[in-house]
Amino acid sequence: MCDTASQALSSKPTPVFGLADGNSFYASCERVFRPDLAKVPIVVLSNNDGCVIARSYDAKPFVKMGAPYFQIKDVLRRHGIQSFSSNFSL
């Protein structure tokens, strides 16, 4: 075996990390389980429905990420945006 090959076999493996990022992830998950929401703008709320943690693309122009739910209820109604409690078990 050549010297380079034996060094490669005996050296410590380099850690490898991965990152998966889903666009509008929790909103997209809601739509997978509720196909009737495909054309409806939606937001997903945090635990205890405190603030927005995910927005569908069609809801993004009207709702900021992290917006407190109590402050945006009228905006949601005005633009026909439906809200859902988080369901992390999806």
XYZ file of C-alpha atoms in Angstrom:
90
model
C 0.000 0.000 0.000
C 1.376 3.412 -0.833
C 2.161 5.863 1.952
C -0.702 8.265 1.063
C -3.320 5.508 1.142
C -2.188 4.230 4.540
C -2.293 7.774 5.935
C -5.830 8.244 4.609
C -7.001 4.985 6.187
C -5.463 5.726 9.576
C -6.466 9.388 9.871
C -9.486 10.518 11.853
C -12.617 11.044 9.798
C -13.567 14.664 9.285
C -16.993 15.515 10.740
C -19.627 16.299 8.138
C -22.602 18.520 8.867
C -25.778 19.009 6.880
C -28.464 21.638 6.893
C -31.913 21.214 5.427
C -33.958 24.376 5.051
C -37.576 24.190 3.974
C -39.277 27.262 2.559
C -42.345 28.190 4.601
C -41.893 24.762 6.147
C -44.756 24.501 8.640
C -47.168 26.241 6.283
C -46.179 23.759 3.571
C -46.732 20.860 5.992
C -50.253 22.092 6.745
C -50.997 22.108 3.033
C -49.749 18.542 2.596
C -52.325 17.321 5.098
C -55.006 19.793 3.971
C -54.913 19.968 0.152
C -57.963 22.254 0.236
C -55.596 24.985 1.495
C -53.500 24.951 -1.690
C -54.846 28.317 -2.887
C -55.520 29.841 0.537
C -52.975 32.131 2.244
C -52.081 30.673 5.648
C -49.947 31.369 8.697
C -48.867 28.953 11.409
C -48.663 30.179 14.983
C -46.235 29.314 17.777
C -47.083 27.342 20.896
C -50.073 28.899 22.628
C -50.752 30.830 19.396
C -48.466 33.663 20.471
C -46.846 34.710 17.194
C -46.394 33.776 13.536
C -43.712 31.131 12.922
C -44.480 30.310 9.273
C -46.244 32.033 6.385
C -47.258 30.763 2.991
C -45.853 32.755 0.081
C -49.223 34.383 -0.545
C -49.460 35.535 3.105
C -45.937 37.000 3.306
C -46.769 40.429 1.824
C -49.312 41.031 4.602
C -47.805 39.406 7.714
C -44.312 39.773 9.192
C -42.509 36.773 10.644
C -42.807 36.760 14.422
C -45.782 39.132 14.434
C -47.889 38.719 17.596
C -51.195 37.071 16.732
C -53.304 39.509 18.741
C -51.927 42.387 16.644
C -52.639 40.851 13.224
C -56.111 39.332 13.640
C -57.714 42.145 11.621
C -55.082 41.877 8.864
C -55.732 38.143 8.584
C -59.490 38.672 8.314
C -59.130 41.499 5.795
C -56.944 39.433 3.452
C -58.654 36.063 3.929
C -55.592 34.534 5.585
C -56.283 31.464 7.704
C -54.287 30.783 10.862
C -53.357 27.418 12.341
C -51.890 26.371 15.657
C -48.481 24.762 15.376
C -48.497 20.999 15.005
C -44.887 19.961 15.428
C -45.777 16.263 15.291
C -46.510 16.659 11.563
